[in-house]
Each structure stands twice: as C-alpha cells, then as structure tokens.
C-alpha cells in the first residue's frame, strides 16, 4: 500500500453514467485511454459494443450505461475507455468500459463507505459494493468484478433471447 492509501483512504474513480455519479475501486483500473475504432460483434449482448485494439491487445468494450439499463452511451470525440483487469475462466482479461464522463479520482476512507441500500437504487443492488458521500452528494460504488463477470454478461444475452422451448 502507498502512503496515499494509508493516510487518505482507498482510491476510487468517480464517473458519470446517465447523469448519475458513481464510483469504482481504482485497484482494478489499469488505465484510461481514448476510445479507438470498435469492431462490432453482432451476436453479442447490446452492452458489449465490440472489440478494440489497444496497442496490439484486443479487448472487449462494454457500454456501462447499456449494461446498467440506462441505454446506450453517446460516443463523442472525448469518450474514453476505462481498462479494467477482470478474470474470465480464471485467466486475467482486460475489458474496456465506457461511461458518459470520467469525473475524478477520489480517496474514500473505509469508514465512510456504507453498505448499499437494499431498495430505491437505479441499478441492480448486486452490482453495488457500497454507498458514500462525495462533495455533499450520495454516490453509489459499483462492483466491476460482478458487473463484468462472464456469467453476468452472458446472462444479459440469455435474457434477451428469452426461454427456449
């Protein structure tokens, strides 16, 4: 752990999705890069926009707004991808996540993070790891490990296909 982590708390990335502020643990964030051209994958869930070449590594790109049920994120010249390291079938796998805006890097003291509320959330409570206050506003803390799990991404696809007879 760094002195920053010990003295000031745990680093989190604050971002905006559908005009709502959220935070994610910075420990899983590898880097933030400008969005490169995306190759679409037509048979994938709508939240999986396609594949992007990042310095020779092909990574899937997930639209966080679509994944959380808010609709597609508008792609602009300033759209960035938050590259997150996840595990797919126990293999470290980078995934790019796009949101409306990257707001800031904030330090959260563990005691300032409460369990997520059980109801009244704009997103599925299983996607949340907590709630905190940033600049006098309540901010939900997203759990990228859960949101970006292979099972969760495939569940979106299965739900859209509907039950098989």
Tab-separated table of C-alpha atoms in Angstrom:
chain	number	residue	atom	x	y	z
A	1	UNK	CA	0.000	0.000	0.000
A	2	UNK	CA	1.153	3.522	-0.675
A	3	UNK	CA	1.307	6.345	1.843
A	4	UNK	CA	-1.596	7.943	-0.043
A	5	UNK	CA	-3.732	4.856	0.525
A	6	UNK	CA	-2.825	4.589	4.201
A	7	UNK	CA	-3.149	8.287	5.065
A	8	UNK	CA	-6.047	9.315	2.894
A	9	UNK	CA	-8.126	6.217	2.190
A	10	UNK	CA	-8.826	3.990	-0.772
A	11	UNK	CA	-8.555	5.462	-4.292
A	12	UNK	CA	-11.738	5.355	-6.362
A	13	UNK	CA	-12.563	6.588	-9.848
A	14	UNK	CA	-15.643	8.832	-9.962
A	15	UNK	CA	-17.594	8.636	-13.218
A	16	UNK	CA	-20.908	9.661	-14.694
A	17	UNK	CA	-23.471	7.338	-16.281
A	18	UNK	CA	-26.857	8.655	-17.444
A	19	UNK	CA	-26.393	11.894	-15.434
A	20	UNK	CA	-25.749	9.897	-12.240
A	21	UNK	CA	-22.430	9.883	-10.379
A	22	UNK	CA	-20.862	6.554	-9.431
A	23	UNK	CA	-17.514	5.418	-8.084
A	24	UNK	CA	-15.450	2.281	-8.741
A	25	UNK	CA	-12.406	0.998	-6.922
A	26	UNK	CA	-9.284	2.226	-8.687
A	27	UNK	CA	-7.474	-1.002	-7.758
A	28	UNK	CA	-8.968	-2.807	-10.761
A	29	UNK	CA	-8.389	0.085	-13.208
A	30	UNK	CA	-5.306	-0.423	-15.378
A	31	UNK	CA	-5.573	2.770	-17.402
A	32	UNK	CA	-7.897	5.224	-19.093
A	33	UNK	CA	-7.481	5.566	-22.858
A	34	UNK	CA	-9.169	7.406	-25.698
A	35	UNK	CA	-11.682	5.191	-27.424
A	36	UNK	CA	-10.261	3.623	-30.589
A	37	UNK	CA	-12.339	2.295	-33.516
A	38	UNK	CA	-14.548	-0.598	-32.384
A	39	UNK	CA	-15.219	-3.739	-34.424
A	40	UNK	CA	-18.860	-4.705	-33.745
A	41	UNK	CA	-19.844	-8.208	-32.635
A	42	UNK	CA	-23.388	-8.714	-33.955
A	43	UNK	CA	-24.299	-11.798	-31.890
A	44	UNK	CA	-23.249	-10.346	-28.533
A	45	UNK	CA	-25.437	-8.592	-25.940
A	46	UNK	CA	-26.162	-4.946	-26.728
A	47	UNK	CA	-23.972	-3.792	-23.819
A	48	UNK	CA	-20.945	-5.414	-25.488
A	49	UNK	CA	-20.172	-2.905	-28.228
A	50	UNK	CA	-17.382	-4.909	-29.842
A	51	UNK	CA	-13.616	-5.232	-29.820
A	52	UNK	CA	-10.956	-2.536	-29.674
A	53	UNK	CA	-7.262	-2.842	-30.474
A	54	UNK	CA	-5.224	-1.384	-27.614
A	55	UNK	CA	-1.548	-1.374	-28.600
A	56	UNK	CA	-1.800	-4.845	-30.102
A	57	UNK	CA	-4.110	-6.321	-27.453
A	58	UNK	CA	-7.714	-6.907	-28.499
A	59	UNK	CA	-10.118	-6.039	-25.683
A	60	UNK	CA	-13.926	-6.181	-25.480
A	61	UNK	CA	-15.682	-2.855	-24.901
A	62	UNK	CA	-18.702	-2.723	-22.579
A	63	UNK	CA	-21.140	0.210	-22.563
A	64	UNK	CA	-21.751	0.759	-18.845
A	65	UNK	CA	-24.911	2.805	-19.457
A	66	UNK	CA	-26.448	-0.011	-21.502
A	67	UNK	CA	-25.272	-2.656	-19.017
A	68	UNK	CA	-26.923	-0.803	-16.127
A	69	UNK	CA	-30.169	-0.383	-18.072
A	70	UNK	CA	-29.919	3.323	-18.932
A	71	UNK	CA	-29.499	2.921	-22.702
A	72	UNK	CA	-26.516	3.417	-24.964
A	73	UNK	CA	-23.813	5.918	-24.066
A	74	UNK	CA	-23.340	8.634	-26.682
A	75	UNK	CA	-19.885	8.255	-28.242
A	76	UNK	CA	-18.100	11.593	-28.674
A	77	UNK	CA	-14.558	12.645	-29.546
A	78	UNK	CA	-13.827	12.768	-25.789
A	79	UNK	CA	-15.200	9.314	-24.952
A	80	UNK	CA	-12.665	7.275	-23.005
A	81	UNK	CA	-12.393	3.605	-22.155
A	82	UNK	CA	-11.593	2.620	-18.589
A	83	UNK	CA	-9.476	-0.515	-18.977
A	84	UNK	CA	-10.218	-2.888	-16.116
A	85	UNK	CA	-8.477	-6.174	-15.349
A	86	UNK	CA	-11.010	-8.955	-14.764
A	87	UNK	CA	-10.823	-12.741	-14.674
A	88	UNK	CA	-12.544	-14.872	-17.312
A	89	UNK	CA	-12.382	-18.586	-16.554
A	90	UNK	CA	-9.599	-17.785	-14.072
A	91	UNK	CA	-7.472	-16.030	-16.732
A	92	UNK	CA	-6.641	-12.306	-16.261
A	93	UNK	CA	-8.522	-10.471	-19.008
A	94	UNK	CA	-8.635	-6.733	-19.749
A	95	UNK	CA	-12.049	-5.253	-20.563
A	96	UNK	CA	-12.742	-1.680	-21.651
A	97	UNK	CA	-15.697	0.127	-20.100
A	98	UNK	CA	-17.178	3.350	-21.446
A	99	UNK	CA	-19.213	5.838	-19.427
A	100	UNK	CA	-20.519	9.329	-20.109
A	101	UNK	CA	-17.637	11.020	-18.334
A	102	UNK	CA	-14.686	10.341	-16.056
A	103	UNK	CA	-15.081	12.878	-13.262
A	104	UNK	CA	-12.200	12.493	-10.842
A	105	UNK	CA	-10.051	10.230	-8.727
A	106	UNK	CA	-11.156	10.419	-5.108
A	107	UNK	CA	-9.877	8.913	-1.895
A	108	UNK	CA	-12.508	7.232	0.282
A	109	UNK	CA	-11.928	6.322	3.891
A	110	UNK	CA	-13.217	2.815	4.608
A	111	UNK	CA	-15.422	4.122	7.459
A	112	UNK	CA	-17.169	6.495	5.014
A	113	UNK	CA	-18.357	3.606	2.826
A	114	UNK	CA	-21.675	2.108	3.927
A	115	UNK	CA	-23.431	-0.990	2.589
A	116	UNK	CA	-25.599	-0.241	-0.449
A	117	UNK	CA	-29.273	0.440	0.260
A	118	UNK	CA	-31.464	-2.609	-0.349
A	119	UNK	CA	-34.069	-0.652	-2.344
A	120	UNK	CA	-34.538	2.589	-4.248
A	121	UNK	CA	-31.407	2.114	-6.356
A	122	UNK	CA	-31.339	2.992	-10.045
A	123	UNK	CA	-29.219	-0.154	-10.653
A	124	UNK	CA	-29.376	-3.783	-9.517
A	125	UNK	CA	-28.199	-3.922	-5.877
A	126	UNK	CA	-25.964	-6.926	-6.703
A	127	UNK	CA	-23.869	-4.549	-8.865
A	128	UNK	CA	-23.085	-2.360	-5.853
A	129	UNK	CA	-20.380	-2.647	-3.225
A	130	UNK	CA	-21.405	0.385	-1.167
A	131	UNK	CA	-22.551	3.976	-0.942
A	132	UNK	CA	-20.647	7.082	0.157
A	133	UNK	CA	-20.759	10.868	0.030
A	134	UNK	CA	-18.613	12.829	-2.401
A	135	UNK	CA	-18.943	16.627	-2.450
A	136	UNK	CA	-22.173	16.532	-0.413
A	137	UNK	CA	-23.842	14.035	-2.776
A	138	UNK	CA	-24.527	10.362	-2.239
A	139	UNK	CA	-22.624	8.218	-4.717
A	140	UNK	CA	-23.155	4.506	-5.325
A	141	UNK	CA	-19.989	2.417	-5.576
A	142	UNK	CA	-20.138	-0.073	-8.451
A	143	UNK	CA	-18.612	-3.547	-8.237
A	144	UNK	CA	-16.886	-4.061	-11.603
A	145	UNK	CA	-15.974	-7.633	-10.628
A	146	UNK	CA	-19.680	-8.518	-10.575
A	147	UNK	CA	-20.834	-6.272	-13.439
A	148	UNK	CA	-18.139	-7.520	-15.833
A	149	UNK	CA	-18.210	-11.201	-14.896
A	150	UNK	CA	-18.606	-13.598	-17.825
A	151	UNK	CA	-21.722	-15.068	-16.218
A	152	UNK	CA	-23.303	-11.638	-15.901
A	153	UNK	CA	-22.528	-10.615	-19.479
A	154	UNK	CA	-23.883	-13.924	-20.787
A	155	UNK	CA	-26.979	-13.595	-18.582
A	156	UNK	CA	-27.831	-10.371	-20.409
A	157	UNK	CA	-27.637	-12.233	-23.707
A	158	UNK	CA	-29.757	-15.150	-22.431
A	159	UNK	CA	-32.393	-12.786	-21.028
A	160	UNK	CA	-32.770	-11.064	-24.405
A	161	UNK	CA	-33.102	-14.382	-26.243
A	162	UNK	CA	-35.867	-15.485	-23.889
A	163	UNK	CA	-36.688	-19.025	-22.775
A	164	UNK	CA	-36.183	-21.862	-25.209
A	165	UNK	CA	-38.993	-24.317	-25.805
